[in-house]
Amino acid sequence: SYVLTQPPSVSVAPGKTARITCGGNNIETRSVHWYQQKPDQAPVVVIYYDRDRASGIPDRFSGSNSGNTATLTITRVEAGDEADYFCQVWDATTDHYFFGYGTKLTVL
Amino acid sequence: QVQLVQSGAEVKKPGSSVKVSCKASGGNFNTFIVNWVRQAPGQGLEWMGRLIPVLDLANYTQSFQGRAAFTADKSTATFYMELRNLRSEDSAVYFCAGPTLAPIFFGLWGQGSRITVSS
């Protein structure tokens, strides 16, 4: 099992920058993917392979991965960005997929 | 591009079984790898396992081994997830999901099927 640790919540004012972290043992050796999930909807991938933006995702969304922490950064936050965000990795040893517990982004 | 449409919400009794469907349209059904992910109320995402139809191969996590079964009906381009011996803790939204650009993340999701287990 591979544990991914996310803060339960992050709050940010509109127009500011939100950073959502995803901690894991030596996570920089793995590819990290990020999903956005709004209430009663399916998750949508926003960032894949650490830093590649999915189709249709604004360039306000970016990702990075270093050491034991991957980070999803959202600049110029808008009310529509309010959602739960999950990180995910694939473990080659077990051929299993692991998700973080999720971070609720609140736009103040 | 494959699109996934899932079956609707169901209420089940403890000890019974449920079979969730996930119909694929567009794309190549035979090469699609379908994963099943569940989300308990207010909780995170949990990968249950996957089915590779072209290999007729199903993998399950330890939590679901022996209690879940993933199948596919090629004639209707539909995937199925059956969960047996339901308990209250199985109440959740179940998603089918699959890869698009690469096999290690899920670019495509069904809308989810809410299963409630209650006596």
PDB file of N, CA, C and O in Angstrom, chain A residues 10-20 36 38 56-61 73-85 104-108:
ATOM      1  N   VAL A  10      -8.341  23.517   2.272  1.00  0.00           N
ATOM      2  CA  VAL A  10      -7.561  24.706   1.957  1.00  0.00           C
ATOM      3  C   VAL A  10      -8.553  25.807   1.624  1.00  0.00           C
ATOM      4  O   VAL A  10      -9.504  25.573   0.873  1.00  0.00           O
ATOM      5  N   SER A  11      -8.329  26.970   2.199  1.00  0.00           N
ATOM      6  CA  SER A  11      -9.202  28.113   1.924  1.00  0.00           C
ATOM      7  C   SER A  11      -8.388  29.241   1.308  1.00  0.00           C
ATOM      8  O   SER A  11      -7.244  29.483   1.699  1.00  0.00           O
ATOM      9  N   VAL A  12      -8.991  29.916   0.358  1.00  0.00           N
ATOM     10  CA  VAL A  12      -8.269  30.986  -0.341  1.00  0.00           C
ATOM     11  C   VAL A  12      -9.279  32.032  -0.813  1.00  0.00           C
ATOM     12  O   VAL A  12     -10.422  31.700  -1.147  1.00  0.00           O
ATOM     13  N   ALA A  13      -8.841  33.264  -0.829  1.00  0.00           N
ATOM     14  CA  ALA A  13      -9.701  34.344  -1.317  1.00  0.00           C
ATOM     15  C   ALA A  13      -9.665  34.383  -2.843  1.00  0.00           C
ATOM     16  O   ALA A  13      -8.664  33.979  -3.463  1.00  0.00           O
ATOM     17  N   PRO A  14     -10.728  34.858  -3.452  1.00  0.00           N
ATOM     18  CA  PRO A  14     -10.727  34.971  -4.919  1.00  0.00           C
ATOM     19  C   PRO A  14      -9.564  35.816  -5.411  1.00  0.00           C
ATOM     20  O   PRO A  14      -9.216  36.829  -4.790  1.00  0.00           O
ATOM     21  N   GLY A  15      -8.951  35.347  -6.510  1.00  0.00           N
ATOM     22  CA  GLY A  15      -7.839  36.084  -7.071  1.00  0.00           C
ATOM     23  C   GLY A  15      -6.492  35.718  -6.495  1.00  0.00           C
ATOM     24  O   GLY A  15      -5.453  36.091  -7.057  1.00  0.00           O
ATOM     25  N   LYS A  16      -6.488  35.004  -5.383  1.00  0.00           N
ATOM     26  CA  LYS A  16      -5.233  34.580  -4.754  1.00  0.00           C
ATOM     27  C   LYS A  16      -4.801  33.221  -5.277  1.00  0.00           C
ATOM     28  O   LYS A  16      -5.435  32.633  -6.145  1.00  0.00           O
ATOM     29  N   THR A  17      -3.705  32.730  -4.730  1.00  0.00           N
ATOM     30  CA  THR A  17      -3.142  31.442  -5.166  1.00  0.00           C
ATOM     31  C   THR A  17      -3.392  30.357  -4.134  1.00  0.00           C
ATOM     32  O   THR A  17      -3.142  30.560  -2.943  1.00  0.00           O
ATOM     33  N   ALA A  18      -3.887  29.218  -4.608  1.00  0.00           N
ATOM     34  CA  ALA A  18      -4.103  28.056  -3.742  1.00  0.00           C
ATOM     35  C   ALA A  18      -3.058  27.002  -4.053  1.00  0.00           C
ATOM     36  O   ALA A  18      -2.759  26.738  -5.221  1.00  0.00           O
ATOM     37  N   ARG A  19      -2.527  26.428  -3.019  1.00  0.00           N
ATOM     38  CA  ARG A  19      -1.569  25.318  -3.171  1.00  0.00           C
ATOM     39  C   ARG A  19      -2.075  24.125  -2.374  1.00  0.00           C
ATOM     40  O   ARG A  19      -2.296  24.235  -1.165  1.00  0.00           O
ATOM     41  N   ILE A  20      -2.255  23.023  -3.058  1.00  0.00           N
ATOM     42  CA  ILE A  20      -2.747  21.795  -2.442  1.00  0.00           C
ATOM     43  C   ILE A  20      -1.632  20.763  -2.539  1.00  0.00           C
ATOM     44  O   ILE A  20      -1.148  20.463  -3.628  1.00  0.00           O
ATOM     45  N   GLN A  36     -10.194  16.980 -10.080  1.00  0.00           N
ATOM     46  CA  GLN A  36     -11.124  17.922  -9.475  1.00  0.00           C
ATOM     47  C   GLN A  36     -12.497  17.261  -9.441  1.00  0.00           C
ATOM     48  O   GLN A  36     -12.940  16.699 -10.445  1.00  0.00           O
ATOM     49  N   LYS A  38     -16.443  18.151  -8.291  1.00  0.00           N
ATOM     50  CA  LYS A  38     -17.478  19.037  -7.766  1.00  0.00           C
ATOM     51  C   LYS A  38     -18.631  18.196  -7.240  1.00  0.00           C
ATOM     52  O   LYS A  38     -18.770  17.019  -7.606  1.00  0.00           O
ATOM     53  N   GLY A  56      -8.643  21.439 -21.958  1.00  0.00           N
ATOM     54  CA  GLY A  56      -9.691  22.311 -21.464  1.00  0.00           C
ATOM     55  C   GLY A  56      -9.452  22.902 -20.090  1.00  0.00           C
ATOM     56  O   GLY A  56     -10.244  23.708 -19.606  1.00  0.00           O
ATOM     57  N   ILE A  57      -8.357  22.528 -19.462  1.00  0.00           N
ATOM     58  CA  ILE A  57      -8.037  23.065 -18.130  1.00  0.00           C
ATOM     59  C   ILE A  57      -7.234  24.355 -18.303  1.00  0.00           C
ATOM     60  O   ILE A  57      -6.227  24.374 -19.026  1.00  0.00           O
ATOM     61  N   PRO A  58      -7.679  25.417 -17.638  1.00  0.00           N
ATOM     62  CA  PRO A  58      -6.980  26.704 -17.812  1.00  0.00           C
ATOM     63  C   PRO A  58      -5.558  26.662 -17.278  1.00  0.00           C
ATOM     64  O   PRO A  58      -5.235  25.870 -16.386  1.00  0.00           O
ATOM     65  N   ASP A  59      -4.733  27.561 -17.826  1.00  0.00           N
ATOM     66  CA  ASP A  59      -3.323  27.556 -17.422  1.00  0.00           C
ATOM     67  C   ASP A  59      -3.122  28.121 -16.020  1.00  0.00           C
ATOM     68  O   ASP A  59      -1.981  28.241 -15.554  1.00  0.00           O
ATOM     69  N   ARG A  60      -4.209  28.455 -15.351  1.00  0.00           N
ATOM     70  CA  ARG A  60      -4.096  28.820 -13.927  1.00  0.00           C
ATOM     71  C   ARG A  60      -3.763  27.595 -13.067  1.00  0.00           C
ATOM     72  O   ARG A  60      -3.322  27.731 -11.929  1.00  0.00           O
ATOM     73  N   PHE A  61      -3.977  26.423 -13.620  1.00  0.00           N
ATOM     74  CA  PHE A  61      -3.694  25.174 -12.910  1.00  0.00           C
ATOM     75  C   PHE A  61      -2.308  24.678 -13.331  1.00  0.00           C
ATOM     76  O   PHE A  61      -1.989  24.584 -14.523  1.00  0.00           O
ATOM     77  N   THR A  73      -1.074  23.734  -7.899  1.00  0.00           N
ATOM     78  CA  THR A  73      -1.161  25.170  -7.675  1.00  0.00           C
ATOM     79  C   THR A  73      -2.229  25.764  -8.579  1.00  0.00           C
ATOM     80  O   THR A  73      -2.268  25.460  -9.782  1.00  0.00           O
ATOM     81  N   ILE A  74      -3.099  26.543  -7.983  1.00  0.00           N
ATOM     82  CA  ILE A  74      -4.139  27.226  -8.747  1.00  0.00           C
ATOM     83  C   ILE A  74      -3.967  28.718  -8.513  1.00  0.00           C
ATOM     84  O   ILE A  74      -4.107  29.198  -7.384  1.00  0.00           O
ATOM     85  N   THR A  75      -3.622  29.448  -9.566  1.00  0.00           N
ATOM     86  CA  THR A  75      -3.444  30.889  -9.443  1.00  0.00           C
ATOM     87  C   THR A  75      -4.743  31.604  -9.812  1.00  0.00           C
ATOM     88  O   THR A  75      -5.616  31.033 -10.478  1.00  0.00           O
ATOM     89  N   ARG A  76      -4.843  32.835  -9.348  1.00  0.00           N
ATOM     90  CA  ARG A  76      -6.033  33.665  -9.658  1.00  0.00           C
ATOM     91  C   ARG A  76      -7.315  32.849  -9.448  1.00  0.00           C
ATOM     92  O   ARG A  76      -8.159  32.696 -10.334  1.00  0.00           O
ATOM     93  N   VAL A  77      -7.441  32.331  -8.256  1.00  0.00           N
ATOM     94  CA  VAL A  77      -8.552  31.429  -7.929  1.00  0.00           C
ATOM     95  C   VAL A  77      -9.902  32.099  -8.165  1.00  0.00           C
ATOM     96  O   VAL A  77     -10.109  33.273  -7.826  1.00  0.00           O
ATOM     97  N   GLU A  78     -10.810  31.302  -8.718  1.00  0.00           N
ATOM     98  CA  GLU A  78     -12.175  31.766  -9.000  1.00  0.00           C
ATOM     99  C   GLU A  78     -13.169  30.942  -8.179  1.00  0.00           C
ATOM    100  O   GLU A  78     -12.860  29.827  -7.751  1.00  0.00           O
ATOM    101  N   ALA A  79     -14.364  31.467  -8.040  1.00  0.00           N
ATOM    102  CA  ALA A  79     -15.403  30.751  -7.292  1.00  0.00           C
ATOM    103  C   ALA A  79     -15.662  29.376  -7.890  1.00  0.00           C
ATOM    104  O   ALA A  79     -15.938  28.403  -7.168  1.00  0.00           O
ATOM    105  N   GLY A  80     -15.547  29.267  -9.194  1.00  0.00           N
ATOM    106  CA  GLY A  80     -15.797  27.990  -9.873  1.00  0.00           C
ATOM    107  C   GLY A  80     -14.746  26.930  -9.614  1.00  0.00           C
ATOM    108  O   GLY A  80     -14.934  25.767  -9.994  1.00  0.00           O
ATOM    109  N   ASP A  81     -13.651  27.315  -8.969  1.00  0.00           N
ATOM    110  CA  ASP A  81     -12.604  26.331  -8.637  1.00  0.00           C
ATOM    111  C   ASP A  81     -12.920  25.593  -7.343  1.00  0.00           C
ATOM    112  O   ASP A  81     -12.219  24.635  -6.988  1.00  0.00           O
ATOM    113  N   GLU A  82     -13.930  26.042  -6.653  1.00  0.00           N
ATOM    114  CA  GLU A  82     -14.294  25.389  -5.388  1.00  0.00           C
ATOM    115  C   GLU A  82     -14.726  23.953  -5.666  1.00  0.00           C
ATOM    116  O   GLU A  82     -15.653  23.699  -6.434  1.00  0.00           O
ATOM    117  N   ALA A  83     -14.024  23.012  -5.042  1.00  0.00           N
ATOM    118  CA  ALA A  83     -14.224  21.596  -5.336  1.00  0.00           C
ATOM    119  C   ALA A  83     -13.329  20.779  -4.409  1.00  0.00           C
ATOM    120  O   ALA A  83     -12.533  21.327  -3.643  1.00  0.00           O
ATOM    121  N   ASP A  84     -13.482  19.462  -4.492  1.00  0.00           N
ATOM    122  CA  ASP A  84     -12.539  18.548  -3.853  1.00  0.00           C
ATOM    123  C   ASP A  84     -11.465  18.182  -4.872  1.00  0.00           C
ATOM    124  O   ASP A  84     -11.753  17.973  -6.055  1.00  0.00           O
ATOM    125  N   TYR A  85     -10.240  18.095  -4.393  1.00  0.00           N
ATOM    126  CA  TYR A  85      -9.119  17.750  -5.265  1.00  0.00           C
ATOM    127  C   TYR A  85      -8.416  16.515  -4.704  1.00  0.00           C
ATOM    128  O   TYR A  85      -8.122  16.448  -3.513  1.00  0.00           O
ATOM    129  N   LYS A 104     -10.563  19.661   0.284  1.00  0.00           N
ATOM    130  CA  LYS A 104     -11.675  20.519  -0.090  1.00  0.00           C
ATOM    131  C   LYS A 104     -11.169  21.951  -0.224  1.00  0.00           C
ATOM    132  O   LYS A 104     -10.683  22.531   0.752  1.00  0.00           O
ATOM    133  N   LEU A 105     -11.249  22.495  -1.420  1.00  0.00           N
ATOM    134  CA  LEU A 105     -10.848  23.876  -1.659  1.00  0.00           C
ATOM    135  C   LEU A 105     -12.064  24.771  -1.497  1.00  0.00           C
ATOM    136  O   LEU A 105     -13.062  24.609  -2.208  1.00  0.00           O
ATOM    137  N   THR A 106     -11.957  25.689  -0.563  1.00  0.00           N
ATOM    138  CA  THR A 106     -13.020  26.663  -0.329  1.00  0.00           C
ATOM    139  C   THR A 106     -12.554  28.030  -0.801  1.00  0.00           C
ATOM    140  O   THR A 106     -11.464  28.480  -0.430  1.00  0.00           O
ATOM    141  N   VAL A 107     -13.375  28.667  -1.606  1.00  0.00           N
ATOM    142  CA  VAL A 107     -13.081  30.024  -2.066  1.00  0.00           C
ATOM    143  C   VAL A 107     -13.880  30.986  -1.193  1.00  0.00           C
ATOM    144  O   VAL A 107     -15.117  30.967  -1.198  1.00  0.00           O
ATOM    145  N   LEU A 108     -13.178  31.793  -0.439  1.00  0.00           N
ATOM    146  CA  LEU A 108     -13.813  32.640   0.571  1.00  0.00           C
ATOM    147  C   LEU A 108     -14.669  33.743  -0.024  1.00  0.00           C
ATOM    148  O   LEU A 108     -14.460  34.156  -1.170  1.00  0.00           O
TER     149      LEU A 108
END
